[in-house]
mmCIF file of C-alpha atoms and ligand atoms in Angstrom:
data_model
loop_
_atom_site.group_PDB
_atom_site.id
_atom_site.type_symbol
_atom_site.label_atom_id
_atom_site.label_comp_id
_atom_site.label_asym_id
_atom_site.label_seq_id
_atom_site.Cartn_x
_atom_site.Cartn_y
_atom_site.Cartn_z
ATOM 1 C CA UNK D 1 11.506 26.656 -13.353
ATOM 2 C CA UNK D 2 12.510 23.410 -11.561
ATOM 3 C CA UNK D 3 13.824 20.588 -13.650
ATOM 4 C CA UNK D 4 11.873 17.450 -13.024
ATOM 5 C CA UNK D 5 12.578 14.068 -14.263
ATOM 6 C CA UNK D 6 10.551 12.149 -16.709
ATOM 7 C CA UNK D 7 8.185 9.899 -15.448
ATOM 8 C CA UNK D 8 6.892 7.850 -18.313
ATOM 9 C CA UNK D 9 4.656 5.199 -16.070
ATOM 10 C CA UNK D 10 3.963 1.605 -18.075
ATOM 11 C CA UNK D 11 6.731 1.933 -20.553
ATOM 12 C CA UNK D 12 9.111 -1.078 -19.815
ATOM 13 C CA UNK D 13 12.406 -0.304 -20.900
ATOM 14 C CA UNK D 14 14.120 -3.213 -19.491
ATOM 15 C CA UNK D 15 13.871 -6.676 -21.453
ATOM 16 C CA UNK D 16 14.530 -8.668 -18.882
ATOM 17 C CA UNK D 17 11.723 -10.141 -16.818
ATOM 18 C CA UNK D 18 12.167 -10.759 -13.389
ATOM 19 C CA UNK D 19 8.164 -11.194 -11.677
ATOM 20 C CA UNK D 20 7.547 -14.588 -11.122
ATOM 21 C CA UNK D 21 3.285 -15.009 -11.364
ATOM 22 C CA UNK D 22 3.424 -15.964 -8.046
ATOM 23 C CA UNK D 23 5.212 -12.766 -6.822
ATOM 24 C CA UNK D 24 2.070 -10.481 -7.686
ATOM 25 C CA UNK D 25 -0.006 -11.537 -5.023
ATOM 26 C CA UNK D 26 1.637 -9.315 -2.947
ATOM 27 C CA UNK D 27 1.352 -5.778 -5.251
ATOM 28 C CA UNK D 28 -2.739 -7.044 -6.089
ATOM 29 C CA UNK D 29 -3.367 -6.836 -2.043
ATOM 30 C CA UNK D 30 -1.756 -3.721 -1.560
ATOM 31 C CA UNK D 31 -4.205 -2.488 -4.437
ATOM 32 C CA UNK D 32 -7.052 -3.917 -2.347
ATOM 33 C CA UNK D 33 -5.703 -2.109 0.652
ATOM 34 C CA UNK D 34 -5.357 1.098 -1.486
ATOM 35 C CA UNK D 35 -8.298 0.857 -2.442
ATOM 36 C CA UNK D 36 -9.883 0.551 0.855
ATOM 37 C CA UNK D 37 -8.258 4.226 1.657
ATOM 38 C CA UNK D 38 -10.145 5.993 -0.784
ATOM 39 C CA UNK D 39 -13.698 4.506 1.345
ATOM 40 C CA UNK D 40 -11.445 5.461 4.372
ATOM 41 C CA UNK D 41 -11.159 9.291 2.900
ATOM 42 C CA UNK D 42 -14.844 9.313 2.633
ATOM 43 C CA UNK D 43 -15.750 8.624 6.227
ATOM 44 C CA UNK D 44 -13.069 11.374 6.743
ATOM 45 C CA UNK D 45 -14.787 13.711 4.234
ATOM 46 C CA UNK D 46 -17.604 13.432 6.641
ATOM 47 C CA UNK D 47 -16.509 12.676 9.839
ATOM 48 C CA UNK D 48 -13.917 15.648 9.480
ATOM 49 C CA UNK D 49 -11.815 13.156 11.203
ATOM 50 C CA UNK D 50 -7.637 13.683 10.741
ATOM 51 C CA UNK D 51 -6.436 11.595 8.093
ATOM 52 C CA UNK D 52 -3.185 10.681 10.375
ATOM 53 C CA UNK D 53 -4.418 8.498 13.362
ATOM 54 C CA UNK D 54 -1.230 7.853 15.607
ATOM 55 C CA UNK D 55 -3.328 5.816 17.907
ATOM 56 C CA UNK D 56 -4.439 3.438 15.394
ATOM 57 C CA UNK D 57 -1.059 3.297 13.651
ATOM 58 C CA UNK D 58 0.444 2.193 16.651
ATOM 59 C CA UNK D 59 -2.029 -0.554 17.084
ATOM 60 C CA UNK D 60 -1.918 -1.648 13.778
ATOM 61 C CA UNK D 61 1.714 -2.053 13.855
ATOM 62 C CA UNK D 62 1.657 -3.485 17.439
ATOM 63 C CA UNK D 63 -0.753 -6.475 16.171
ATOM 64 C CA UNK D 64 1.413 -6.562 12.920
ATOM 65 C CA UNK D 65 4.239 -7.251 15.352
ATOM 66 C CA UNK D 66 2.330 -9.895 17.037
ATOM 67 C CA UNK D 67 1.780 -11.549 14.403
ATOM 68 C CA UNK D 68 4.824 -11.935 12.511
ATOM 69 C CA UNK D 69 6.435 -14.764 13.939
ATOM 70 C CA UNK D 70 3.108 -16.947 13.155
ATOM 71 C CA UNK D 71 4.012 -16.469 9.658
ATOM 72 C CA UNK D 72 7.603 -16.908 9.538
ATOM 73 C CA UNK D 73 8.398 -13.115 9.657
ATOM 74 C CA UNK D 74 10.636 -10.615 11.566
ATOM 75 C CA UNK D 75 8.439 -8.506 13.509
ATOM 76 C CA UNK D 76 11.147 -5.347 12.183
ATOM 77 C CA UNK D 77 10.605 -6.317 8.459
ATOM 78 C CA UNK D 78 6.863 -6.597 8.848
ATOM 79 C CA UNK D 79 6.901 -3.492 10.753
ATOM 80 C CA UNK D 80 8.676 -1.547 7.634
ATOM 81 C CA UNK D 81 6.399 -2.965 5.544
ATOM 82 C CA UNK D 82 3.000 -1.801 7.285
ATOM 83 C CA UNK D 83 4.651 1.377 7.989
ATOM 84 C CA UNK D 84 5.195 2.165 4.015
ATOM 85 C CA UNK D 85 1.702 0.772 3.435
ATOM 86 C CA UNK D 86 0.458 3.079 6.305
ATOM 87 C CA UNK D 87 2.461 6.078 4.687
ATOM 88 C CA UNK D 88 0.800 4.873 1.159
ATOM 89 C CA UNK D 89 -2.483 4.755 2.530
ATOM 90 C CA UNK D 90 -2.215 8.714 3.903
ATOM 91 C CA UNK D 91 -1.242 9.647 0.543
ATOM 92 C CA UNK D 92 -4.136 8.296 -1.085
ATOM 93 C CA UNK D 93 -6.566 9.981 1.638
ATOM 94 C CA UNK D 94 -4.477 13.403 1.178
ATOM 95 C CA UNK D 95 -4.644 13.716 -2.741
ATOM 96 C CA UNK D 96 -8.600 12.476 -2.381
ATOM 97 C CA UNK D 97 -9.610 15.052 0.167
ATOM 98 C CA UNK D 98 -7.779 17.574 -1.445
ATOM 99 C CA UNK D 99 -9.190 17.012 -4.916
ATOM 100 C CA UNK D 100 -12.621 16.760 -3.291
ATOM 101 C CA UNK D 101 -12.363 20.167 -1.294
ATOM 102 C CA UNK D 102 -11.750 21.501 -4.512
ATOM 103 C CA UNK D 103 -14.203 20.258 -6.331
ATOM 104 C CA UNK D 104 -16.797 21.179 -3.438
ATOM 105 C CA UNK D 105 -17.742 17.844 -3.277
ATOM 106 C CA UNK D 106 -16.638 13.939 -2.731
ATOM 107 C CA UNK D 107 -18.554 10.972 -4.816
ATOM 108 C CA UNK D 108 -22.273 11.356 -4.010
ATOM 109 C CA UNK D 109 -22.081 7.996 -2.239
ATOM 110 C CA UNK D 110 -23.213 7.098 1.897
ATOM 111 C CA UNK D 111 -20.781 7.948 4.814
ATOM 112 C CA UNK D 112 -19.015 4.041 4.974
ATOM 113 C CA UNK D 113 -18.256 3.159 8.574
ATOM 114 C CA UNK D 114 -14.626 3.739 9.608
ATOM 115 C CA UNK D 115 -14.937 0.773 12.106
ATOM 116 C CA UNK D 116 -16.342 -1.562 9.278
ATOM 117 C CA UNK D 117 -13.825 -0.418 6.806
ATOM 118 C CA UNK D 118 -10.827 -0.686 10.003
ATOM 119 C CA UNK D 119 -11.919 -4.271 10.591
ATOM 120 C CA UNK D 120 -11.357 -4.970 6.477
ATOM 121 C CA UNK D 121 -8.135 -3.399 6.523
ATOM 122 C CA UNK D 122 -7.082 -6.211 9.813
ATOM 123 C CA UNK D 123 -9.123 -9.137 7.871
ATOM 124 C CA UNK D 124 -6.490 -8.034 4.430
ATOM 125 C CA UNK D 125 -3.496 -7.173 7.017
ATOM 126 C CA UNK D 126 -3.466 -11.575 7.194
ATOM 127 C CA UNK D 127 -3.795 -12.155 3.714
ATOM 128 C CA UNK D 128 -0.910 -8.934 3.217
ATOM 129 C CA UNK D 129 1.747 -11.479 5.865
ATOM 130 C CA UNK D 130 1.173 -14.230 4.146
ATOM 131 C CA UNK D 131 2.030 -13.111 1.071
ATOM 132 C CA UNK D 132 4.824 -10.786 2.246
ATOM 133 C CA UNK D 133 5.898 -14.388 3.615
ATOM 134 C CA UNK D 134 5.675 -16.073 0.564
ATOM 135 C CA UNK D 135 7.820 -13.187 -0.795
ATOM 136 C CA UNK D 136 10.310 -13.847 1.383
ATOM 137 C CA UNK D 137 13.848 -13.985 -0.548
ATOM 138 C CA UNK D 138 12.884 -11.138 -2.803
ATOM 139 C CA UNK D 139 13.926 -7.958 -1.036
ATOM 140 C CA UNK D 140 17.402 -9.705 -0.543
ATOM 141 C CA UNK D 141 17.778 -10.807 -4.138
ATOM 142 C CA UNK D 142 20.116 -8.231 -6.058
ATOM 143 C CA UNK D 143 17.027 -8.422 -8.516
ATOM 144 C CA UNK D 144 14.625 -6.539 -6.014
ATOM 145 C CA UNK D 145 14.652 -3.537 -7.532
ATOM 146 C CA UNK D 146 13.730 -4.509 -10.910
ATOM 147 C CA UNK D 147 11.078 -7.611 -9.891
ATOM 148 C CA UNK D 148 9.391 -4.726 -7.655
ATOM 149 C CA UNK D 149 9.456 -1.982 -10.099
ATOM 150 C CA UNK D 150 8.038 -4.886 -12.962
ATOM 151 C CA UNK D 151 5.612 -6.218 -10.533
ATOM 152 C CA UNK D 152 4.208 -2.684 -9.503
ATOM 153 C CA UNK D 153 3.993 -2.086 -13.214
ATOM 154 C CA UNK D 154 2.051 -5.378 -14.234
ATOM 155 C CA UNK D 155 -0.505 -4.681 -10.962
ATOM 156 C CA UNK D 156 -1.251 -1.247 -12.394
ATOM 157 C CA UNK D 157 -1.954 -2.315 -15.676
ATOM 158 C CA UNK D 158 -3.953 -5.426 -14.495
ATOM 159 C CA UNK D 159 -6.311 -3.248 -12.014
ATOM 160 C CA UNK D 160 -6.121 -0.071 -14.838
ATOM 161 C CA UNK D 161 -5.100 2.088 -11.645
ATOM 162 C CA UNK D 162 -5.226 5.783 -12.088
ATOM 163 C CA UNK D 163 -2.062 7.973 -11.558
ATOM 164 C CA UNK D 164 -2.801 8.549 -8.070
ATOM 165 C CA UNK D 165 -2.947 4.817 -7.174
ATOM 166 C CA UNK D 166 -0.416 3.881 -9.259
ATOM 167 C CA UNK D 167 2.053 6.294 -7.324
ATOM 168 C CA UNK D 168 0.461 5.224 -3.777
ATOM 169 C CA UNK D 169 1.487 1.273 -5.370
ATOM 170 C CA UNK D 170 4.614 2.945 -5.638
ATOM 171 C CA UNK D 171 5.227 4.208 -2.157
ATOM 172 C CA UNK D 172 3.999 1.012 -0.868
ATOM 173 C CA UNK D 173 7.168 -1.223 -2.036
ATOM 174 C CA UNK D 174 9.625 2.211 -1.799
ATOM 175 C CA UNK D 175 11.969 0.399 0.918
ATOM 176 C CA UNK D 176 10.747 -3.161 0.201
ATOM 177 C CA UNK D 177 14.226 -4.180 -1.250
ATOM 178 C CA UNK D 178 17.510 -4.547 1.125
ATOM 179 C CA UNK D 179 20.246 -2.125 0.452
ATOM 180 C CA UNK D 180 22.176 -3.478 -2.753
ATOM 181 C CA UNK D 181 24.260 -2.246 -5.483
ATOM 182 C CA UNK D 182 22.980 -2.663 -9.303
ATOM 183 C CA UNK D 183 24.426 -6.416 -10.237
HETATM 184 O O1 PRE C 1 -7.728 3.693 10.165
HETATM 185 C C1 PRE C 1 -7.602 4.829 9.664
HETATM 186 O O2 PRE C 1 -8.130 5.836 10.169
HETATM 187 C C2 PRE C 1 -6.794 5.005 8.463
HETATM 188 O O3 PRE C 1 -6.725 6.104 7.940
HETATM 189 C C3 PRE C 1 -6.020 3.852 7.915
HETATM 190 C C4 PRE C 1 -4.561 3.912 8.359
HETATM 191 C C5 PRE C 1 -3.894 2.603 7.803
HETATM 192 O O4 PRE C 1 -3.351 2.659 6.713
HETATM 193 O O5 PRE C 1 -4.007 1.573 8.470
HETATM 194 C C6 PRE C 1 -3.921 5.108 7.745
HETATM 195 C C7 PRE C 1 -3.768 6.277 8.435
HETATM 196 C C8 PRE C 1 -4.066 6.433 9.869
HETATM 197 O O6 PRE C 1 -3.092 7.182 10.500
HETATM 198 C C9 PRE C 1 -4.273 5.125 10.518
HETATM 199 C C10 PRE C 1 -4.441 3.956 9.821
#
């Protein structure tokens, strides 16, 4: 059997807090766009549509790009940080539709409208640059690590995610801090 490390999810170990309040904007709109991935699953569920949507990724990204500069950003930071919440939103869809084939069914609820639920996901994409601007300093603070790994924490708790969406929160900041050493 393959040894796997412990994961024991909303047990702070460290005493030290590093989230400032008005950090966690950024970690309660990635929940919102989360969230908007499990409605986007169940337009797949009946569309039969791919989850993965190069097309769309690339426009997404492209308009990300566009917009950057307007708030303050590098178009190559923004870009990393759609990407991950691109890759985050996949995994959300993936687990969904796979616990849903096996259950032989998804939530008894009306096919949403992948163009409705698209046009949400660009109306939160603003909301996600201006906070990622307000954010600025933090993935270059030698702190990152442990603000983001607090921060991801406290949004879990506050929105009472489940384990999937907790770990989707997760892969959503994975490469949100710069390359440093612990201080
Ligand atoms: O728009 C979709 O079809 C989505 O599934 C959403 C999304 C995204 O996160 O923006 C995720 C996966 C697709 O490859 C394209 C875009």
């Amino acid at each position: 059997m393959m040894a796997t490390l412990p994961l024991t999810v909303g047990a702070t170990t460290t005493s030290t807090t590093w989230v400032s309040p008005n950090m966690m904007e950024l970690p309660a709109l990635v929940v919102e766009r989360n969230a908007i991935g499990d409605q986007v699953a169940l337009s797949k569920w009946y569309s039969g549509k791919a989850v993965e949507d190069a097309q769309r990724e690339k426009e997404v990204i492209d308009e990300v790009r566009r917009q950057a500069p307007t708030y303050g950003l590098n178009p190559d930071d923004a870009e990393r940080f759609f990407a991950a919440q691109i890759e985050s939103n996949k995994l959300v869809q993936y687990a969904l539709l796979s616990v849903w084939q096996l259950q032989g069914r998804a939530p008894d609820l009306p096919p949403p409208d992948l163009a409705r639920l698209r046009k949400q996901l660009d109306d939160l994409q603003k909301r996600l640059l201006q906070a990622l601007a307000s954010s600025k300093e933090v993935p270059d603070s030698p702190y990152c690590k442990a603000a983001i790994a607090q921060a991801v924490d406290e949004a879990a708790h506050n929105d009472r995610l489940d384990g999937l969406h907790h770990l989707a929160l997760m892969r959503s900041f994975g490469d949100f801090c710069r390359a440093t050493a612990r201080p």
